[in-house]
């Protein structure tokens, strides 16, 4: 039986100029629309990205799990030891029935390296990540291209914890050049007084054998880390894991006070809600990290686990955010050092698209040199925006739902999603638009300086100097103007050609959820008996089959269609499906070796046949699979049988 060491508590005394830990949490809430969970995911994701190693593809992951008896025992007796009276609430958090933990981890990163004593300065050019992340609040990152600048985001983990308690376990390259395990716990709680002395409310639990507060290291940290965390470190693997104690979730309870709507995750239903919030936040902020680069590889692997089940989120993000991902790839191409016109076929769902360079022309009355505005660029380009109009995605029955009809503004090399801007209302049925803007690497610093501590807005007047204010304000104005013009041109084109948006959508979209309100000539999913050759008015057909709803498969290679078959008499109806692929060159019929059909008639399922006998006045499911993702049109012909 392994006997684990018990960590020693260090509580920070109150000194002149100290900031209390409770005040740190308030900094995250100022003027931010982000939820606590979203802020936590966004900040930890970006921290992992900033800590990536050049030679490896990093992994970012989240686990939601219930605390078992062993974990509770270790946390109470070996980690959060010697609790002062002010932290009696932590004891209740650790022992509560049904309590959960939230484990966030990264691998393929540098880990929390650098000095382990808060008072020790790192050597010039050497990292200081451990001190910066564990001990410091409000420190600024100076690394070019990093996402964070203020350092307050790390306190998001304490805000999600109902106990304001976390445990850090990291493997990094130590002072001797070998991988070193480091483990330390922390609580950022309210200030308090004890024994006539005042304390800030910040606590750490570290090595019991050192008079200073330092992490547990070496094999002891490795063994305790393995007992506390579910995601291990492989031999020689570097990275960081964070254990968030007793997470809380905001629920819609009808209360207006946010504090009254925050409840601890103590059952499977609340754990599922927490997982859903995590997945949504990961999708919103991680999609640039899973959008393939020029080599066709996703820059980062993203994982989410709930009660030991892999949610397979990476594939969902790539599919649901493919419109944003495609726009981002166009911006990346425009900003590549040797940007060339790509010959890659464009997705068939795109109706219109355009990439704009945001080019500024500072007034000659401004005394600054152009290099202060645009770095070494001679073209005065501050960034690029790609706008695309495409066929609207169907709303999935479950899983991720991505934003649409909006512009995503992000930082440059870090590709940190800052915020989404809807620009103006867009209500063209069957169509949606997506856009992405990134500053150039040379101008990224101006946008970074205009962000609040939560990195969720660009406020030109808050920038650090008048050059940054000019670049950010003029860029945003030009981006919005180009987006508005692009959308207004779309409306003008539709009006000029005198065709309905439904006609455009049904001609190109990859699903056909058409109902009986459509006219016969607009229907793609419902073809009835042939028209009269004489051109006389058509009578109501005796038999008909029509598509009433459609749902795409998650991989984009298939669709499940709801088909309604009706007839004036009770009889069997022979229904034949003809499939067409919509391409930029026109309509192309798919042959039987290019698609597969399955008619679902309850217990009976007939595959591969394009034609099948169906009872009249019934609704069936028709599943269509194609070799590749295509914009699909389904035409149904009917023939009455005796």
Coordinates of C-alpha atoms in Angstrom, one line a residue:
X1 CA 0.0 0.0 0.0
X2 CA 1.4 3.4 -1.0
X3 CA 1.6 6.0 1.7
X4 CA 1.2 9.5 0.3
X5 CA 2.8 12.5 1.9
X6 CA 0.6 15.2 3.5
X7 CA 1.1 18.7 2.2
X8 CA 1.8 21.6 4.4
X9 CA -0.4 24.8 4.5
X10 CA 1.0 28.3 3.9
X11 CA -1.5 31.1 4.4
X12 CA -0.4 34.5 3.1
X13 CA -0.3 37.2 5.8
X14 CA -1.7 40.7 4.9
X15 CA 1.1 43.2 4.1
X16 CA 1.0 46.8 2.9
X17 CA -0.3 47.0 -0.7
X18 CA -1.6 43.4 -0.8
X19 CA -4.6 42.7 -2.8
X20 CA -7.1 40.3 -1.2
X21 CA -8.0 37.1 -3.1
X22 CA -11.7 38.0 -3.0
X23 CA -10.8 41.2 -5.0
X24 CA -9.0 39.1 -7.6
X25 CA -12.2 37.3 -8.5
X26 CA -14.1 40.6 -9.0
X27 CA -11.6 41.6 -11.7
X28 CA -12.9 38.8 -13.9
X29 CA -16.5 39.9 -13.7
X30 CA -16.1 43.5 -14.8
X31 CA -17.8 44.3 -18.1
X32 CA -17.6 40.7 -19.2
X33 CA -20.4 38.8 -21.0
X34 CA -18.6 35.5 -20.5
X35 CA -19.9 32.9 -18.1
X36 CA -17.5 31.5 -15.5
X37 CA -17.3 28.2 -17.3
X38 CA -16.7 29.8 -20.7
X39 CA -14.0 32.1 -19.2
X40 CA -12.4 29.1 -17.6
X41 CA -12.3 27.1 -20.8
X42 CA -11.2 30.0 -22.9
X43 CA -8.3 30.9 -20.6
X44 CA -7.0 27.4 -19.9
X45 CA -7.3 26.5 -23.6
X46 CA -5.2 29.6 -24.5
X47 CA -2.7 28.9 -21.7
X48 CA -2.2 25.4 -23.1
X49 CA -1.8 26.8 -26.6
X50 CA 0.7 29.4 -25.5
X51 CA 2.7 26.7 -23.7
X52 CA 2.9 24.4 -26.7
X53 CA 6.2 23.0 -27.8
X54 CA 7.5 23.5 -31.3
X55 CA 8.2 19.8 -31.9
X56 CA 4.8 18.4 -30.8
X57 CA 1.1 18.7 -31.4
X58 CA -0.5 19.8 -28.1
X59 CA -3.5 18.1 -26.5
X60 CA -6.1 20.0 -24.5
X61 CA -8.7 18.0 -22.5
X62 CA -11.5 18.3 -19.9
X63 CA -12.9 15.6 -17.6
X64 CA -16.1 15.8 -15.5
X65 CA -16.3 13.0 -12.9
X66 CA -17.8 12.3 -9.5
X67 CA -15.5 12.2 -6.5
X68 CA -15.2 8.7 -5.1
X69 CA -14.4 7.8 -1.5
X70 CA -10.6 7.4 -2.2
X71 CA -10.4 10.9 -3.8
X72 CA -12.3 12.5 -1.0
X73 CA -10.0 10.9 1.6
X74 CA -6.8 12.0 -0.2
X75 CA -8.0 15.6 -0.7
X76 CA -9.1 16.0 2.9
X77 CA -6.2 14.1 4.6
X78 CA -3.2 14.6 2.3
X79 CA -3.8 17.7 0.3
X80 CA -6.0 20.3 2.0
X81 CA -4.6 19.7 5.5
X82 CA -4.8 21.8 8.7
X83 CA -7.8 23.8 7.6
X84 CA -8.2 27.1 9.4
X85 CA -11.7 28.0 10.8
X86 CA -12.3 30.3 7.8
X87 CA -12.1 27.3 5.5
X88 CA -14.5 25.0 7.3
X89 CA -16.7 25.4 4.2
X90 CA -14.0 23.6 2.2
X91 CA -14.3 20.6 4.4
X92 CA -18.0 20.4 3.6
X93 CA -17.2 20.7 -0.1
X94 CA -14.7 17.9 0.0
X95 CA -17.0 15.5 1.9
X96 CA -20.4 16.3 0.3
X97 CA -22.4 13.4 -1.2
X98 CA -22.4 13.4 -4.9
X99 CA -19.7 16.1 -5.3
X100 CA -17.7 16.2 -8.5
X101 CA -14.4 17.4 -9.7
X102 CA -13.4 19.1 -13.0
X103 CA -10.0 18.0 -14.4
X104 CA -8.4 20.1 -17.1
X105 CA -5.2 19.0 -18.7
X106 CA -2.8 19.6 -21.5
X107 CA 0.0 17.4 -22.9
X108 CA 2.7 18.2 -25.5
X109 CA 3.3 21.5 -23.7
X110 CA 6.2 22.9 -21.6
X111 CA 4.5 22.4 -18.3
X112 CA 4.9 24.9 -15.4
X113 CA 8.6 25.3 -15.6
X114 CA 11.0 27.9 -14.1
X115 CA 11.8 28.6 -10.5
X116 CA 9.5 27.1 -7.8
X117 CA 10.1 29.8 -5.1
X118 CA 8.1 33.0 -5.5
X119 CA 11.1 35.1 -4.4
X120 CA 13.5 33.7 -6.9
X121 CA 14.0 35.5 -10.2
X122 CA 14.4 33.5 -13.4
X123 CA 17.6 33.9 -15.4
X124 CA 17.4 36.2 -18.5
X125 CA 15.8 34.3 -21.3
X126 CA 14.6 31.5 -19.0
X127 CA 10.9 30.7 -18.3
X128 CA 9.1 31.7 -15.1
X129 CA 5.8 29.8 -15.8
X130 CA 5.4 28.1 -12.4
X131 CA 5.7 31.3 -10.4
X132 CA 3.6 33.3 -12.9
X133 CA 0.7 30.7 -12.9
X134 CA 0.7 29.5 -9.3
X135 CA 1.8 32.5 -7.2
X136 CA 1.4 35.7 -9.3
X137 CA -1.8 37.5 -10.2
X138 CA -1.8 40.3 -12.7
X139 CA 1.5 39.6 -14.3
X140 CA 1.9 40.4 -18.0
X141 CA 3.1 37.9 -20.7
X142 CA 5.8 39.4 -22.9
X143 CA 6.0 36.5 -25.3
X144 CA 5.1 37.7 -28.9
X145 CA 1.9 36.0 -30.2
X146 CA 0.6 34.8 -26.8
X147 CA -3.0 35.2 -26.1
X148 CA -3.0 36.5 -22.5
X149 CA -1.6 39.8 -21.4
X150 CA -2.9 40.5 -18.0
X151 CA -2.7 37.1 -16.1
X152 CA -6.1 37.5 -14.4
X153 CA -7.6 34.6 -16.4
X154 CA -5.9 32.0 -14.2
X155 CA -8.3 32.9 -11.3
X156 CA -11.2 31.6 -13.5
X157 CA -10.5 28.1 -12.1
X158 CA -11.1 29.4 -8.5
X159 CA -14.4 31.1 -9.6
X160 CA -15.8 27.8 -11.0
X161 CA -14.9 25.9 -7.9
X162 CA -17.6 26.2 -5.1
X163 CA -14.7 25.8 -2.7
X164 CA -12.4 28.3 -4.6
X165 CA -9.9 25.4 -4.5
X166 CA -7.6 23.8 -7.1
X167 CA -4.8 21.3 -7.3
X168 CA -2.0 21.7 -9.9
X169 CA 0.1 18.8 -11.2
X170 CA 2.7 19.5 -13.8
X171 CA 5.7 17.8 -15.4
X172 CA 8.3 20.1 -16.9
X173 CA 12.1 20.2 -17.5
X174 CA 13.7 20.9 -14.2
X175 CA 16.9 22.7 -13.3
X176 CA 18.9 19.5 -14.0
X177 CA 17.5 19.2 -17.5
X178 CA 15.3 16.1 -16.7
X179 CA 11.5 15.9 -16.5
X180 CA 10.3 16.9 -13.0
X181 CA 6.9 16.3 -11.4
X182 CA 5.5 19.3 -9.4
X183 CA 2.3 19.3 -7.3
X184 CA 0.8 22.1 -5.3
X185 CA -2.8 23.0 -4.1
X186 CA -4.2 26.4 -3.6
X187 CA -7.3 28.2 -2.3
X188 CA -8.2 31.9 -3.1
X189 CA -10.9 32.7 -0.5
X190 CA -12.1 35.7 1.4
X191 CA -9.7 37.7 3.7
X192 CA -9.8 36.7 7.4
X193 CA -8.2 37.3 10.8
X194 CA -6.8 34.6 13.1
X195 CA -4.7 34.9 16.3
X196 CA -4.6 38.7 16.1
X197 CA -3.1 38.6 12.5
X198 CA -4.8 39.5 9.2
X199 CA -4.6 37.3 6.1
X200 CA -5.4 37.9 2.5
X201 CA -7.4 34.7 2.0
X202 CA -4.8 33.1 -0.4
X203 CA -3.5 29.7 0.7
X204 CA -1.1 27.2 -0.7
X205 CA -0.3 23.5 0.2
X206 CA 3.1 22.3 -0.8
X207 CA 6.2 20.4 0.3
X208 CA 6.0 19.6 4.0
X209 CA 9.8 19.5 4.4
X210 CA 10.5 23.0 3.3
X211 CA 10.1 26.2 5.4
X212 CA 9.1 28.1 2.3
X213 CA 6.0 27.4 0.2
X214 CA 7.2 25.3 -2.7
X215 CA 5.5 22.4 -4.6
X216 CA 6.0 18.8 -3.8
X217 CA 8.4 17.4 -6.4
X218 CA 9.9 14.2 -7.8
X219 CA 8.5 10.7 -7.2
X220 CA 6.3 11.8 -4.3
X221 CA 4.5 14.4 -6.5
X222 CA 4.2 11.7 -9.3
X223 CA 2.6 9.2 -6.9
X224 CA 0.2 11.6 -5.4
X225 CA -0.7 13.1 -8.8
X226 CA -1.5 9.7 -10.1
X227 CA -3.8 9.0 -7.1
X228 CA -5.7 12.3 -7.6
X229 CA -5.9 12.7 -11.4
X230 CA -7.3 10.4 -14.0
X231 CA -5.2 11.5 -16.9
X232 CA -1.6 10.2 -16.4
X233 CA 1.7 11.4 -17.8
X234 CA 3.5 9.0 -20.1
X235 CA 7.2 8.5 -19.6
X236 CA 9.0 11.7 -20.6
X237 CA 5.7 13.5 -21.3
X238 CA 5.4 17.1 -20.3
X239 CA 2.3 19.2 -19.5
X240 CA -0.1 20.4 -16.8
X241 CA -3.2 19.1 -15.1
X242 CA -5.6 21.2 -12.9
X243 CA -8.2 19.6 -10.5
X244 CA -11.1 22.0 -9.7
X245 CA -12.8 21.0 -6.5
X246 CA -16.7 20.9 -6.3
X247 CA -17.5 22.9 -9.5
X248 CA -20.7 25.0 -9.5
X249 CA -23.0 25.7 -12.4
X250 CA -25.5 28.5 -13.1
X251 CA -29.0 27.2 -13.7
X252 CA -32.2 28.9 -14.7
X253 CA -34.1 28.8 -11.4
X254 CA -36.3 31.9 -12.0
X255 CA -34.1 33.9 -9.6
X256 CA -32.6 37.2 -10.8
X257 CA -29.7 37.2 -8.4
X258 CA -26.8 35.2 -10.0
X259 CA -25.5 33.9 -6.7
X260 CA -28.9 32.2 -6.0
X261 CA -28.7 30.5 -9.4
X262 CA -25.3 29.0 -8.8
X263 CA -25.6 25.4 -7.6
X264 CA -22.9 22.8 -6.9
X265 CA -22.7 19.8 -9.3
X266 CA -23.9 17.0 -7.0
X267 CA -25.8 14.7 -9.3
X268 CA -25.6 13.3 -12.9
X269 CA -28.2 15.7 -14.3
X270 CA -26.1 18.7 -13.2
X271 CA -23.0 17.0 -14.4
X272 CA -24.6 16.6 -17.8
X273 CA -25.4 20.3 -17.8
X274 CA -21.9 21.2 -16.8
X275 CA -20.6 19.0 -19.6
X276 CA -22.9 20.7 -22.1
X277 CA -21.7 24.1 -21.1
X278 CA -18.1 23.0 -21.4
X279 CA -18.7 21.5 -24.9
X280 CA -20.3 24.7 -26.0
X281 CA -17.4 26.8 -24.7
X282 CA -14.8 24.5 -26.2
X283 CA -16.6 24.8 -29.6
X284 CA -16.8 28.6 -29.5
X285 CA -13.2 29.0 -28.5
X286 CA -11.3 25.9 -29.8
X287 CA -12.5 25.7 -33.4
X288 CA -9.5 27.7 -34.7
X289 CA -7.2 25.1 -32.9
X290 CA -8.9 22.2 -34.8
X291 CA -9.1 23.9 -38.2
X292 CA -6.5 22.2 -40.4
X293 CA -3.3 24.1 -41.2
X294 CA -1.6 24.2 -44.6
X295 CA -0.4 20.7 -44.0
X296 CA -3.9 19.4 -43.5
X297 CA -3.3 18.8 -39.7
X298 CA -5.3 20.2 -36.8
X299 CA -2.9 22.4 -34.8
X300 CA -4.3 21.0 -31.5
X301 CA -6.1 17.9 -30.3
X302 CA -9.2 18.6 -28.2
X303 CA -10.9 16.1 -25.9
X304 CA -13.8 16.2 -23.4
X305 CA -14.7 13.3 -21.1
X306 CA -17.8 12.9 -18.9
X307 CA -17.9 10.1 -16.4
X308 CA -15.1 8.4 -18.3
X309 CA -16.9 8.6 -21.6
X310 CA -15.1 10.3 -24.5
X311 CA -17.5 12.8 -26.0
X312 CA -15.5 12.8 -29.3
X313 CA -15.8 16.5 -29.5
X314 CA -13.0 17.3 -31.9
X315 CA -14.9 15.9 -34.9
X316 CA -18.1 17.7 -33.9
X317 CA -16.3 21.0 -33.7
X318 CA -14.7 20.6 -37.1
X319 CA -18.1 19.8 -38.7
X320 CA -20.2 22.4 -36.9
X321 CA -17.7 25.2 -37.3
X322 CA -16.6 24.3 -40.8
X323 CA -18.0 27.6 -42.2
X324 CA -15.8 29.6 -39.8
X325 CA -12.9 27.2 -40.3
X326 CA -13.1 27.7 -44.1
X327 CA -13.1 31.5 -43.7
X328 CA -10.1 31.2 -41.3
X329 CA -8.1 29.2 -43.8
X330 CA -8.7 31.9 -46.4
X331 CA -7.4 34.5 -44.0
X332 CA -4.4 32.3 -43.2
X333 CA -3.6 32.0 -46.9
X334 CA -3.9 35.8 -47.3
X335 CA -1.4 36.4 -44.5
X336 CA 1.0 33.6 -45.4
X337 CA 4.5 34.8 -46.2
X338 CA 4.3 33.6 -49.8
X339 CA 0.5 34.0 -50.3
X340 CA -0.6 32.6 -53.6
X341 CA -3.9 32.1 -55.3
X342 CA -5.1 28.6 -54.3
X343 CA -6.7 26.3 -56.8
X344 CA -8.4 24.1 -54.2
X345 CA -12.1 23.6 -55.1
X346 CA -14.3 25.6 -53.0
X347 CA -17.1 23.9 -51.0
X348 CA -20.4 23.6 -52.9
X349 CA -22.5 25.2 -50.2
X350 CA -20.8 28.6 -50.7
X351 CA -22.9 31.1 -52.7
X352 CA -20.6 34.1 -52.5
X353 CA -17.3 34.9 -50.8
X354 CA -14.6 37.5 -50.7
X355 CA -11.4 38.3 -48.8
X356 CA -10.6 41.9 -48.0
X357 CA -7.4 43.5 -46.8
X358 CA -8.0 46.1 -44.2
X359 CA -5.7 48.9 -45.4
X360 CA -5.3 52.1 -43.4
X361 CA -3.9 55.4 -44.4
X362 CA -2.8 57.5 -41.4
X363 CA -3.0 61.2 -41.9
X364 CA 0.3 62.9 -42.5
X365 CA -0.5 65.2 -39.6
X366 CA 0.3 62.2 -37.3
X367 CA 3.9 62.5 -36.3
X368 CA 4.5 58.7 -35.9
X369 CA 6.5 56.8 -38.5
X370 CA 4.6 54.1 -40.5
X371 CA 6.6 51.5 -38.7
X372 CA 4.9 52.3 -35.4
X373 CA 1.5 51.6 -37.1
X374 CA 2.3 48.6 -39.3
X375 CA 5.7 47.2 -38.2
X376 CA 7.8 46.3 -41.1
X377 CA 4.9 46.2 -43.6
X378 CA 5.0 48.5 -46.6
X379 CA 1.4 47.9 -47.6
X380 CA -0.3 49.6 -44.6
X381 CA -2.4 46.4 -44.1
X382 CA -3.7 46.0 -40.5
X383 CA -5.5 42.7 -41.1
X384 CA -7.7 40.6 -43.3
X385 CA -11.4 39.6 -43.2
X386 CA -13.0 36.9 -45.2
X387 CA -16.8 37.0 -45.7
X388 CA -18.8 34.1 -47.1
X389 CA -22.5 33.6 -47.9
X390 CA -23.6 30.0 -47.9
X391 CA -26.5 27.7 -47.5
X392 CA -27.7 27.6 -44.0
X393 CA -26.7 24.6 -41.9
X394 CA -29.6 22.5 -40.5
X395 CA -30.0 22.9 -36.7
X396 CA -28.7 19.6 -35.2
X397 CA -31.0 17.6 -33.0
X398 CA -28.3 17.3 -30.4
X399 CA -24.7 18.2 -29.8
X400 CA -22.9 21.5 -30.7
X401 CA -24.8 24.4 -32.2
X402 CA -22.4 26.9 -33.8
X403 CA -23.1 30.6 -34.2
X404 CA -24.1 31.9 -37.6
X405 CA -24.8 35.2 -39.3
X406 CA -21.9 36.7 -37.4
X407 CA -18.3 37.9 -37.6
X408 CA -15.6 36.2 -35.5
X409 CA -12.8 38.6 -34.4
X410 CA -9.6 36.9 -33.2
X411 CA -6.0 37.7 -32.5
X412 CA -3.3 36.9 -35.0
X413 CA -0.7 34.2 -34.2
X414 CA -2.5 33.1 -31.0
X415 CA -5.8 32.8 -32.9
X416 CA -7.6 33.6 -29.7
X417 CA -11.3 34.2 -30.3
X418 CA -12.0 37.6 -28.8
X419 CA -15.7 38.1 -29.6
X420 CA -18.4 37.6 -32.2
X421 CA -20.2 40.6 -33.8
X422 CA -23.6 40.2 -35.6
X423 CA -23.0 43.5 -37.5
X424 CA -26.7 43.8 -38.6
X425 CA -29.8 41.6 -38.7
X426 CA -29.9 39.0 -41.5
X427 CA -33.1 37.1 -42.2
X428 CA -32.7 35.6 -45.7
X429 CA -34.3 32.1 -45.4
X430 CA -32.1 29.2 -46.3
X431 CA -28.9 31.3 -46.3
X432 CA -26.4 32.3 -43.6
X433 CA -23.1 34.3 -43.5
X434 CA -19.9 33.7 -41.6
X435 CA -16.8 35.9 -41.4
X436 CA -13.4 35.9 -39.7
X437 CA -11.0 38.8 -39.1
X438 CA -7.4 38.5 -37.9
X439 CA -4.9 41.3 -37.6
X440 CA -1.5 40.9 -39.2
X441 CA 1.2 39.8 -36.8
X442 CA 2.7 43.2 -37.0
X443 CA -0.5 44.9 -35.8
X444 CA -1.6 42.3 -33.3
X445 CA -0.1 44.3 -30.4
X446 CA -2.4 47.2 -31.0
X447 CA -5.5 45.0 -30.7
X448 CA -4.1 43.2 -27.7
X449 CA -3.6 46.5 -25.9
X450 CA -7.3 47.4 -26.4
X451 CA -8.6 44.3 -24.6
X452 CA -9.8 44.2 -21.0
X453 CA -8.4 41.6 -18.5
X454 CA -10.9 39.1 -19.8
X455 CA -9.8 39.5 -23.4
X456 CA -13.4 39.5 -24.7
X457 CA -13.6 42.9 -26.5
X458 CA -11.6 45.5 -28.4
X459 CA -12.2 48.9 -27.0
X460 CA -10.1 51.5 -29.1
X461 CA -10.2 54.2 -26.5
X462 CA -8.8 51.9 -23.9
X463 CA -5.7 51.1 -26.0
X464 CA -2.3 52.0 -24.5
X465 CA -1.4 54.8 -27.0
X466 CA -2.9 56.9 -29.8
X467 CA -1.4 54.7 -32.5
X468 CA -3.2 51.6 -31.2
X469 CA -6.4 53.6 -30.8
X470 CA -6.2 54.7 -34.4
X471 CA -5.4 51.2 -35.8
X472 CA -8.1 49.4 -33.8
X473 CA -10.9 52.0 -34.4
X474 CA -10.2 52.5 -38.1
X475 CA -9.9 48.7 -38.7
X476 CA -13.2 48.0 -36.9
X477 CA -15.0 50.7 -38.8
X478 CA -13.7 49.4 -42.1
X479 CA -14.5 45.7 -41.3
X480 CA -18.1 46.6 -40.4
X481 CA -18.5 48.7 -43.5
X482 CA -17.2 45.9 -45.8
X483 CA -19.5 43.4 -44.0
X484 CA -22.6 45.6 -44.4
X485 CA -21.8 46.2 -48.0
X486 CA -21.3 42.5 -48.6
X487 CA -24.7 41.6 -47.1
X488 CA -26.5 44.4 -48.8
X489 CA -25.1 43.3 -52.1
X490 CA -26.5 39.9 -51.4
X491 CA -30.0 41.2 -50.9
X492 CA -29.7 43.4 -54.0
X493 CA -28.6 40.4 -56.2
X494 CA -31.5 38.3 -55.0
X495 CA -34.0 41.1 -55.8
X496 CA -32.5 41.9 -59.2
X497 CA -32.7 38.2 -60.3
X498 CA -36.3 38.0 -59.1
X499 CA -35.8 34.6 -57.6
X500 CA -36.8 33.6 -54.1
X501 CA -34.3 32.7 -51.5
X502 CA -36.1 29.3 -51.2
X503 CA -35.3 28.7 -54.9
X504 CA -31.6 29.5 -54.4
X505 CA -31.5 27.3 -51.3
X506 CA -33.2 24.3 -52.8
X507 CA -31.0 24.5 -55.8
X508 CA -27.8 24.3 -53.8
X509 CA -28.4 23.2 -50.3
X510 CA -27.4 19.7 -49.0
X511 CA -30.7 18.9 -47.4
X512 CA -34.4 19.5 -48.4
X513 CA -36.7 20.0 -45.5
X514 CA -39.6 21.1 -47.7
X515 CA -43.2 20.9 -46.7
X516 CA -46.5 21.1 -48.5
X517 CA -46.4 25.0 -48.5
X518 CA -44.0 24.9 -51.5
X519 CA -45.3 25.3 -55.0
X520 CA -44.8 22.3 -57.3
X521 CA -42.1 24.0 -59.3
X522 CA -40.1 24.9 -56.2
X523 CA -40.3 21.4 -54.7
X524 CA -37.2 19.3 -54.9
X525 CA -38.3 16.5 -52.6
X526 CA -41.7 15.9 -54.0
X527 CA -42.4 15.1 -57.7
X528 CA -45.9 13.7 -58.5
X529 CA -47.5 12.3 -61.6
X530 CA -46.2 13.8 -64.9
X531 CA -47.6 17.1 -66.2
X532 CA -50.2 17.1 -68.9
X533 CA -48.6 17.3 -72.4
X534 CA -51.3 19.7 -73.5
X535 CA -50.3 22.2 -70.9
X536 CA -53.8 22.2 -69.3
X537 CA -54.1 23.0 -65.6
X538 CA -52.8 20.1 -63.6
X539 CA -55.2 18.1 -61.5
X540 CA -54.5 16.9 -57.9
X541 CA -52.5 13.7 -58.4
X542 CA -53.9 10.4 -57.3
X543 CA -50.6 9.4 -55.6
X544 CA -47.7 11.5 -54.4
X545 CA -44.6 11.3 -52.3
X546 CA -42.9 14.3 -50.7
X547 CA -40.0 15.0 -48.4
X548 CA -41.3 16.6 -45.2
X549 CA -38.1 16.9 -43.2
X550 CA -34.4 16.1 -43.5
X551 CA -31.5 15.7 -41.0
X552 CA -27.9 15.4 -42.1
X553 CA -25.5 12.7 -40.7
X554 CA -22.8 14.1 -38.5
X555 CA -20.1 13.3 -41.0
X556 CA -21.9 15.2 -43.8
X557 CA -22.0 12.1 -46.1
X558 CA -25.7 11.3 -45.6
X559 CA -29.2 12.5 -44.9
X560 CA -32.2 10.9 -43.2
X561 CA -35.4 12.1 -45.1
X562 CA -38.9 11.8 -43.8
X563 CA -41.1 10.9 -46.8
X564 CA -44.9 11.2 -46.8
X565 CA -46.7 8.9 -49.3
X566 CA -50.4 9.7 -49.9
X567 CA -53.0 8.3 -52.3
X568 CA -56.7 8.6 -52.8
X569 CA -57.2 4.9 -52.4
X570 CA -55.6 2.4 -50.1
X571 CA -53.0 0.7 -52.2
X572 CA -49.2 0.1 -52.4
X573 CA -47.2 2.9 -54.1
X574 CA -44.0 2.3 -56.0
X575 CA -41.6 5.1 -55.1
X576 CA -38.4 5.7 -57.0
X577 CA -35.7 8.1 -55.8
X578 CA -33.5 9.9 -58.2
X579 CA -30.5 11.6 -56.7
X580 CA -28.7 14.6 -58.1
X581 CA -25.5 16.3 -57.0
X582 CA -25.5 20.1 -57.3
X583 CA -22.1 21.3 -58.5
X584 CA -20.8 24.7 -59.7
X585 CA -21.1 23.2 -63.3
X586 CA -24.7 22.3 -62.9
X587 CA -26.9 19.3 -62.0
X588 CA -25.4 15.8 -62.1
X589 CA -27.4 12.6 -61.6
X590 CA -25.8 10.1 -59.2
X591 CA -25.8 6.4 -60.3
X592 CA -26.5 3.5 -58.1
X593 CA -22.8 2.8 -57.5
X594 CA -22.3 6.4 -56.3
X595 CA -24.9 6.4 -53.5
X596 CA -26.7 4.0 -51.2
X597 CA -30.3 4.1 -50.0
X598 CA -32.1 2.5 -47.1
X599 CA -35.9 2.5 -46.9
X600 CA -36.9 2.2 -43.2
X601 CA -40.4 0.5 -43.0
X602 CA -40.4 -0.3 -39.3
X603 CA -39.0 -3.7 -38.7
X604 CA -38.2 -4.0 -42.5
X605 CA -35.2 -2.2 -43.9
X606 CA -34.3 -2.6 -47.6
X607 CA -30.9 -1.2 -48.7
X608 CA -29.3 -0.2 -52.0
X609 CA -32.6 -0.2 -54.0
X610 CA -33.5 3.1 -55.6
X611 CA -37.1 1.9 -56.0
X612 CA -39.4 0.4 -53.4
X613 CA -43.0 -0.5 -52.7
X614 CA -44.5 1.6 -49.9
X615 CA -48.0 1.4 -48.3
X616 CA -50.1 4.5 -49.2
X617 CA -50.9 7.1 -46.6
X618 CA -47.8 6.4 -44.6
X619 CA -44.7 8.1 -43.5
X620 CA -41.3 6.4 -43.9
X621 CA -37.7 7.2 -43.5
X622 CA -35.3 7.2 -46.4
X623 CA -31.6 7.2 -45.6
X624 CA -29.2 8.4 -48.3
X625 CA -25.4 8.0 -48.2
X626 CA -23.0 9.3 -50.8
X627 CA -19.2 8.6 -51.3
X628 CA -18.3 12.3 -50.7
X629 CA -20.1 15.3 -49.2
X630 CA -22.2 16.8 -51.9
X631 CA -25.1 19.3 -52.2
X632 CA -27.8 16.7 -52.7
X633 CA -31.2 16.9 -54.5
X634 CA -33.7 14.1 -54.1
X635 CA -36.5 13.7 -56.6
X636 CA -39.3 11.2 -55.8
X637 CA -41.5 9.6 -58.6
X638 CA -44.5 7.6 -57.8
X639 CA -46.4 4.8 -59.6
X640 CA -49.6 3.4 -58.3
X641 CA -49.7 -0.4 -58.0
X642 CA -52.7 -2.8 -58.1

